[in-house]
Coordinates of C-alpha atoms and ligand atoms in Angstrom, one line a residue:
M7 CA 17.1 24.2 4.8
R8 CA 17.5 20.8 3.1
Y9 CA 15.0 19.3 0.7
L10 CA 12.4 16.9 2.0
T11 CA 11.7 14.2 -0.6
F12 CA 8.4 12.5 -1.2
A13 CA 8.1 9.1 -2.9
L14 CA 4.6 8.9 -4.4
T15 CA 2.8 5.9 -5.9
K16 CA 2.3 6.8 -9.5
G17 CA -1.3 6.9 -10.8
R18 CA -4.5 7.6 -8.8
L19 CA -2.7 7.4 -5.4
A20 CA -0.3 10.2 -6.4
D21 CA -3.1 12.4 -7.8
K22 CA -5.1 11.9 -4.6
T23 CA -2.0 12.7 -2.4
M24 CA -1.3 15.9 -4.3
E25 CA -4.9 16.9 -4.0
L26 CA -4.7 16.5 -0.2
L27 CA -1.3 18.2 0.1
K28 CA -2.7 21.1 -1.9
K29 CA -5.3 21.7 0.8
T30 CA -2.5 22.2 3.3
G31 CA -0.7 24.7 1.0
I32 CA 1.8 22.3 -0.5
D33 CA 1.7 22.1 -4.3
C34 CA 4.1 21.4 -7.2
R35 CA 3.4 23.3 -10.4
E36 CA 6.0 21.3 -12.4
M37 CA 3.9 18.2 -11.8
E38 CA 0.7 19.6 -13.2
D39 CA 2.0 19.3 -16.8
K40 CA 0.5 16.0 -17.7
K41 CA 2.7 15.5 -20.8
T42 CA 6.0 15.7 -18.9
R43 CA 8.4 12.7 -18.8
K44 CA 10.2 14.2 -15.9
L45 CA 10.8 11.8 -13.0
I46 CA 11.5 14.3 -10.2
F47 CA 9.6 17.5 -9.4
V48 CA 10.7 20.3 -7.2
N49 CA 9.1 23.1 -5.3
E50 CA 12.0 25.5 -4.7
E51 CA 10.2 27.8 -2.2
L52 CA 9.1 25.0 0.1
K53 CA 12.3 23.0 -0.4
L54 CA 10.4 19.9 -1.4
K55 CA 11.0 17.2 -4.0
F56 CA 8.6 14.7 -5.3
F57 CA 9.1 11.6 -7.4
M58 CA 6.8 8.8 -8.7
A59 CA 7.6 5.2 -8.1
K60 CA 5.8 1.9 -8.4
G61 CA 3.8 1.4 -5.2
Q62 CA 5.8 -1.7 -4.3
D63 CA 9.1 0.2 -4.3
V64 CA 8.0 3.2 -2.2
P65 CA 8.8 1.5 1.2
T66 CA 12.3 0.6 -0.2
Y67 CA 13.0 4.3 -1.1
V68 CA 11.9 5.4 2.3
E69 CA 13.7 2.7 4.3
Y70 CA 17.0 3.6 2.6
G71 CA 16.4 7.4 3.0
A72 CA 16.3 8.1 -0.8
A73 CA 12.9 9.6 0.2
D74 CA 12.1 11.0 3.6
I75 CA 8.3 10.4 3.2
G76 CA 6.3 8.0 1.1
V77 CA 2.7 7.3 0.3
T78 CA 1.6 3.8 -0.6
G79 CA -1.0 1.2 0.2
K80 CA -1.2 -0.6 3.5
D81 CA -1.1 -3.9 1.6
I82 CA 2.4 -3.0 0.3
I83 CA 3.6 -1.8 3.6
L84 CA 2.6 -5.1 5.3
E85 CA 4.0 -7.2 2.5
E86 CA 7.3 -5.4 2.2
G87 CA 7.9 -5.3 6.0
R88 CA 10.5 -2.4 5.6
K89 CA 11.8 -0.4 8.6
V90 CA 9.7 2.7 8.2
H91 CA 7.3 4.6 10.4
E92 CA 3.7 4.6 9.4
V93 CA 2.4 8.0 10.5
L94 CA -0.9 8.6 8.9
D95 CA -3.9 6.9 7.4
L96 CA -4.8 9.1 4.4
G97 CA -8.3 7.6 4.2
F98 CA -8.4 7.1 0.4
G99 CA -8.0 3.9 -1.5
R100 CA -10.0 2.0 1.1
C101 CA -10.4 -1.7 0.5
C102 CA -9.9 -5.0 2.3
M103 CA -7.4 -7.9 2.2
C104 CA -9.5 -11.0 2.2
V105 CA -9.3 -14.8 1.9
C106 CA -11.6 -15.6 -1.0
G107 CA -12.7 -18.7 -2.9
P108 CA -15.8 -20.6 -3.8
G109 CA -18.4 -20.9 -1.0
E110 CA -17.5 -24.6 -0.5
A111 CA -14.0 -23.7 0.5
A112 CA -15.2 -22.2 3.8
E113 CA -15.1 -25.5 5.5
L114 CA -11.5 -26.1 4.4
L115 CA -10.6 -23.0 6.5
E116 CA -12.9 -24.2 9.4
H117 CA -11.2 -27.6 9.5
R118 CA -7.7 -26.1 8.9
E119 CA -7.0 -28.4 6.0
L120 CA -3.7 -28.4 4.2
I121 CA -4.8 -26.3 1.2
R122 CA -3.1 -24.2 -1.5
V123 CA -3.4 -20.4 -1.3
A124 CA -2.6 -18.3 -4.4
T125 CA -1.7 -14.7 -3.8
K126 CA 0.3 -11.6 -4.8
Y127 CA 1.0 -11.2 -1.1
P128 CA 2.9 -14.3 0.3
N129 CA 4.0 -12.6 3.5
I130 CA 0.5 -11.4 4.4
A131 CA -1.0 -14.8 3.5
K132 CA 1.7 -16.6 5.6
D133 CA 1.0 -14.4 8.6
Y134 CA -2.7 -14.9 8.3
F135 CA -2.7 -18.7 7.9
Y136 CA 0.3 -19.5 10.2
N137 CA -0.2 -16.9 13.0
K138 CA -3.9 -16.1 13.0
N139 CA -5.7 -19.1 11.6
H140 CA -3.1 -21.6 12.8
Q141 CA -3.3 -23.5 9.6
T142 CA -0.5 -25.1 7.6
V143 CA -0.9 -24.1 3.9
E144 CA 1.1 -24.1 0.7
I145 CA 1.4 -20.5 -0.6
I146 CA 1.7 -20.0 -4.3
K147 CA 2.9 -16.6 -5.4
L148 CA 1.2 -15.1 -8.5
N149 CA 1.5 -11.7 -10.0
G150 CA -2.0 -10.7 -11.0
S151 CA -5.5 -12.0 -12.0
I152 CA -5.4 -14.0 -8.8
E153 CA -9.1 -14.9 -9.1
L154 CA -8.1 -17.3 -11.9
A155 CA -6.3 -19.7 -9.5
P156 CA -9.3 -21.3 -7.8
I157 CA -11.3 -21.4 -11.0
V158 CA -8.7 -23.4 -12.9
G159 CA -7.8 -25.5 -9.9
L160 CA -4.4 -24.0 -9.0
S161 CA -5.4 -23.4 -5.5
E162 CA -8.4 -23.8 -3.2
V163 CA -8.5 -20.2 -2.0
I164 CA -6.8 -16.8 -2.7
V165 CA -5.6 -13.9 -0.5
D166 CA -6.4 -10.8 -2.4
I167 CA -7.7 -7.2 -2.3
V168 CA -11.4 -6.8 -2.5
E169 CA -12.7 -3.3 -3.3
T170 CA -16.2 -3.4 -4.8
G171 CA -16.4 -7.2 -4.8
A172 CA -17.3 -7.1 -8.5
T173 CA -14.4 -9.3 -9.7
L174 CA -15.3 -12.0 -7.2
K175 CA -19.0 -11.9 -8.0
E176 CA -18.4 -12.2 -11.7
N177 CA -16.2 -15.2 -11.2
G178 CA -18.5 -17.1 -8.7
L179 CA -16.2 -16.5 -5.8
E180 CA -16.8 -14.9 -2.4
V181 CA -15.1 -13.4 0.7
L182 CA -14.5 -16.2 3.2
R183 CA -12.5 -14.3 5.7
E184 CA -11.5 -10.6 6.2
V185 CA -7.7 -10.4 6.9
C186 CA -7.4 -6.6 7.4
P187 CA -8.6 -3.2 6.2
L188 CA -6.4 -1.3 3.7
S189 CA -6.0 2.3 2.6
A190 CA -3.3 4.7 1.6
R191 CA -0.8 5.4 4.3
M192 CA 2.0 7.9 4.8
I193 CA 5.3 6.4 5.9
V194 CA 8.5 8.2 7.1
N195 CA 12.2 7.2 7.2
P196 CA 13.1 6.7 10.9
V197 CA 16.2 9.0 10.6
S198 CA 14.3 11.7 8.8
M199 CA 11.7 11.5 11.5
R200 CA 14.3 12.5 14.1
M201 CA 16.3 14.9 12.0
E202 CA 13.4 16.8 10.4
N203 CA 11.0 16.2 13.2
E204 CA 9.6 19.7 13.3
R205 CA 8.8 19.9 9.5
I206 CA 7.4 16.4 9.4
R207 CA 5.3 16.9 12.4
K208 CA 3.9 20.1 11.0
L209 CA 3.1 18.4 7.8
I210 CA 1.3 15.5 9.6
L211 CA -0.7 17.9 11.7
G212 CA -1.6 20.0 8.6
L213 CA -2.9 16.9 6.8
R214 CA -4.8 15.6 9.8
T215 CA -7.1 18.7 9.7
F216 CA -8.3 17.6 6.2
L217 CA -8.9 13.9 6.9
Ligands
PRP234 C1 -7.3 -5.9 -7.8 C2 -7.5 -7.1 -6.9 C3 -8.8 -7.7 -7.5 C4 -9.6 -6.5 -7.9 C5 -10.6 -6.2 -6.8 O1 -6.7 -6.3 -9.0 O2 -6.4 -8.0 -7.1 O3 -8.5 -8.5 -8.6 O4 -8.7 -5.4 -8.0 O5 -11.5 -5.2 -7.1 P1 -13.0 -5.3 -7.0 O6 -13.4 -5.9 -5.7 O7 -13.5 -3.8 -7.1 O8 -13.5 -6.1 -8.2 P2 -6.1 -5.3 -10.0 O9 -7.2 -4.7 -10.9 O10 -5.3 -4.3 -9.3 O11 -5.2 -6.2 -10.9 P3 -4.5 -7.6 -10.8 O12 -5.5 -8.6 -11.1 O13 -3.4 -7.6 -11.8 O14 -4.0 -7.8 -9.4

């Protein structure tokens, strides 16, 4: 039997994923040593390997087949647009991709004005404005603290993740439009899906009973 390799998103998402896998009888003792600097963890009996990556890179590892299976956020899957199969909504990390801004910006969307949109997710923003709202906009790519942009006058609105809404509220911004719901998803390499169909299907069915 060959190894099945998982690419996990390091941090809370990996912890949650391992918690869920454990319920189905899949664990990895090597990983429980929190001090370890190891990058790859193996479960010899089950012929499984796990590695931690930055969430953004998970679809890349899976598309190229460096990992058979990956877990990352729907935001990243949409933004990266890699050739992978999304097979399962894991239900955790729920939040929403939204267009946000000061209340007054609502009418700029209504009237489809030519506005500036700051975001960490240019592809998602483009798809929303061009294909859904049919509005021509200028997309400005930022790498974090997106809420700053409308406050300092870099853009009229932002496209960003809203979880509790606290960041928006504390900065006098609000949700103007909901783009799509987000959560952690399991993705699979298309070739692995065919070659290891039985093992992967069993894994998906096992996980489903705990969702
Ligand atoms: C995310 C997101 C928002 C915030 C939303 O940022 O970009 O800023 O969390 O959460 P809330 O609705 O619960 O306030 P993150 O903390 O990941 O960092 P970033 O600013 O670097 O993107």
